[in-house]
């Protein structure tokens, strides 16, 4: 998984805090990991499910 580009929120603190990182593994799914345990377990989620999750969060933040 070293070839993946991992991203975390721009709202994340520089100290790493309680954050997750996300990488697009393919057009079919994304991977999610704990930013403090980069060699730890990964959560794999389908791209459509990830998109729906982000849309829900964005909608809730705007209400």
PDB file of C-alpha atoms in Angstrom:
ATOM      1  CA  UNK A   1       0.000   0.000   0.000  1.00  0.00           C
ATOM      2  CA  UNK A   2       3.050   2.256  -0.130  1.00  0.00           C
ATOM      3  CA  UNK A   3       2.212   3.319  -3.684  1.00  0.00           C
ATOM      4  CA  UNK A   4      -1.049   4.982  -2.616  1.00  0.00           C
ATOM      5  CA  UNK A   5      -1.441   8.703  -2.013  1.00  0.00           C
ATOM      6  CA  UNK A   6      -2.991   9.116   1.425  1.00  0.00           C
ATOM      7  CA  UNK A   7      -4.898  12.309   2.264  1.00  0.00           C
ATOM      8  CA  UNK A   8      -6.260  13.679   5.506  1.00  0.00           C
ATOM      9  CA  UNK A   9      -8.487  16.601   6.282  1.00  0.00           C
ATOM     10  CA  UNK A  10      -7.074  20.099   6.078  1.00  0.00           C
ATOM     11  CA  UNK A  11      -8.782  20.576   9.444  1.00  0.00           C
ATOM     12  CA  UNK A  12      -6.489  17.969  10.967  1.00  0.00           C
ATOM     13  CA  UNK A  13      -4.060  19.239  13.579  1.00  0.00           C
ATOM     14  CA  UNK A  14      -0.341  19.131  12.771  1.00  0.00           C
ATOM     15  CA  UNK A  15       0.166  16.725  15.700  1.00  0.00           C
ATOM     16  CA  UNK A  16      -1.928  14.036  14.019  1.00  0.00           C
ATOM     17  CA  UNK A  17      -4.688  14.046  16.623  1.00  0.00           C
ATOM     18  CA  UNK A  18      -7.690  11.839  16.021  1.00  0.00           C
ATOM     19  CA  UNK A  19      -7.631  11.625  12.245  1.00  0.00           C
ATOM     20  CA  UNK A  20      -8.173   9.198   9.458  1.00  0.00           C
ATOM     21  CA  UNK A  21      -6.505   9.166   6.072  1.00  0.00           C
ATOM     22  CA  UNK A  22      -8.140   8.182   2.800  1.00  0.00           C
ATOM     23  CA  UNK A  23      -6.621   6.846  -0.419  1.00  0.00           C
ATOM     24  CA  UNK A  24      -8.277   6.073  -3.728  1.00  0.00           C
ATOM     25  CA  UNK A  25      -7.202   2.513  -4.408  1.00  0.00           C
ATOM     26  CA  UNK A  26      -9.069   2.183  -7.712  1.00  0.00           C
ATOM     27  CA  UNK A  27     -12.151   3.539  -9.409  1.00  0.00           C
ATOM     28  CA  UNK A  28     -14.108   0.906  -7.450  1.00  0.00           C
ATOM     29  CA  UNK A  29     -13.072   1.582  -3.857  1.00  0.00           C
ATOM     30  CA  UNK A  30     -11.247   3.766  -1.355  1.00  0.00           C
ATOM     31  CA  UNK A  31      -9.198   2.780   1.672  1.00  0.00           C
ATOM     32  CA  UNK A  32      -9.401   4.405   5.098  1.00  0.00           C
ATOM     33  CA  UNK A  33      -6.808   4.110   7.876  1.00  0.00           C
ATOM     34  CA  UNK A  34      -5.928   5.600  11.242  1.00  0.00           C
ATOM     35  CA  UNK A  35      -3.329   8.339  10.739  1.00  0.00           C
ATOM     36  CA  UNK A  36      -1.527   7.215  13.899  1.00  0.00           C
ATOM     37  CA  UNK A  37      -1.337   3.564  12.791  1.00  0.00           C
ATOM     38  CA  UNK A  38      -0.336   3.721   9.144  1.00  0.00           C
ATOM     39  CA  UNK A  39       0.675   0.041   9.115  1.00  0.00           C
ATOM     40  CA  UNK A  40      -2.502  -0.981  10.919  1.00  0.00           C
ATOM     41  CA  UNK A  41      -5.742  -2.358   9.509  1.00  0.00           C
ATOM     42  CA  UNK A  42      -7.495  -0.716   6.571  1.00  0.00           C
ATOM     43  CA  UNK A  43     -11.177  -0.174   5.967  1.00  0.00           C
ATOM     44  CA  UNK A  44     -12.156  -0.774   2.349  1.00  0.00           C
ATOM     45  CA  UNK A  45     -15.328   0.895   1.097  1.00  0.00           C
ATOM     46  CA  UNK A  46     -16.884   1.097  -2.350  1.00  0.00           C
ATOM     47  CA  UNK A  47     -16.528   4.397  -4.169  1.00  0.00           C
ATOM     48  CA  UNK A  48     -20.320   4.916  -4.392  1.00  0.00           C
ATOM     49  CA  UNK A  49     -20.680   4.300  -0.643  1.00  0.00           C
ATOM     50  CA  UNK A  50     -17.825   6.708   0.116  1.00  0.00           C
ATOM     51  CA  UNK A  51     -19.409   9.370  -2.099  1.00  0.00           C
ATOM     52  CA  UNK A  52     -22.776   8.934  -0.346  1.00  0.00           C
ATOM     53  CA  UNK A  53     -21.068   9.166   3.069  1.00  0.00           C
ATOM     54  CA  UNK A  54     -19.295  12.415   2.150  1.00  0.00           C
ATOM     55  CA  UNK A  55     -22.484  13.884   0.659  1.00  0.00           C
ATOM     56  CA  UNK A  56     -24.357  13.086   3.881  1.00  0.00           C
ATOM     57  CA  UNK A  57     -21.672  14.753   6.000  1.00  0.00           C
ATOM     58  CA  UNK A  58     -21.614  17.796   3.737  1.00  0.00           C
ATOM     59  CA  UNK A  59     -25.401  18.080   3.818  1.00  0.00           C
ATOM     60  CA  UNK A  60     -25.506  17.803   7.621  1.00  0.00           C
ATOM     61  CA  UNK A  61     -22.763  20.422   7.981  1.00  0.00           C
ATOM     62  CA  UNK A  62     -24.776  22.849   5.858  1.00  0.00           C
ATOM     63  CA  UNK A  63     -28.027  22.504   7.818  1.00  0.00           C
TER      64      UNK A  63
END
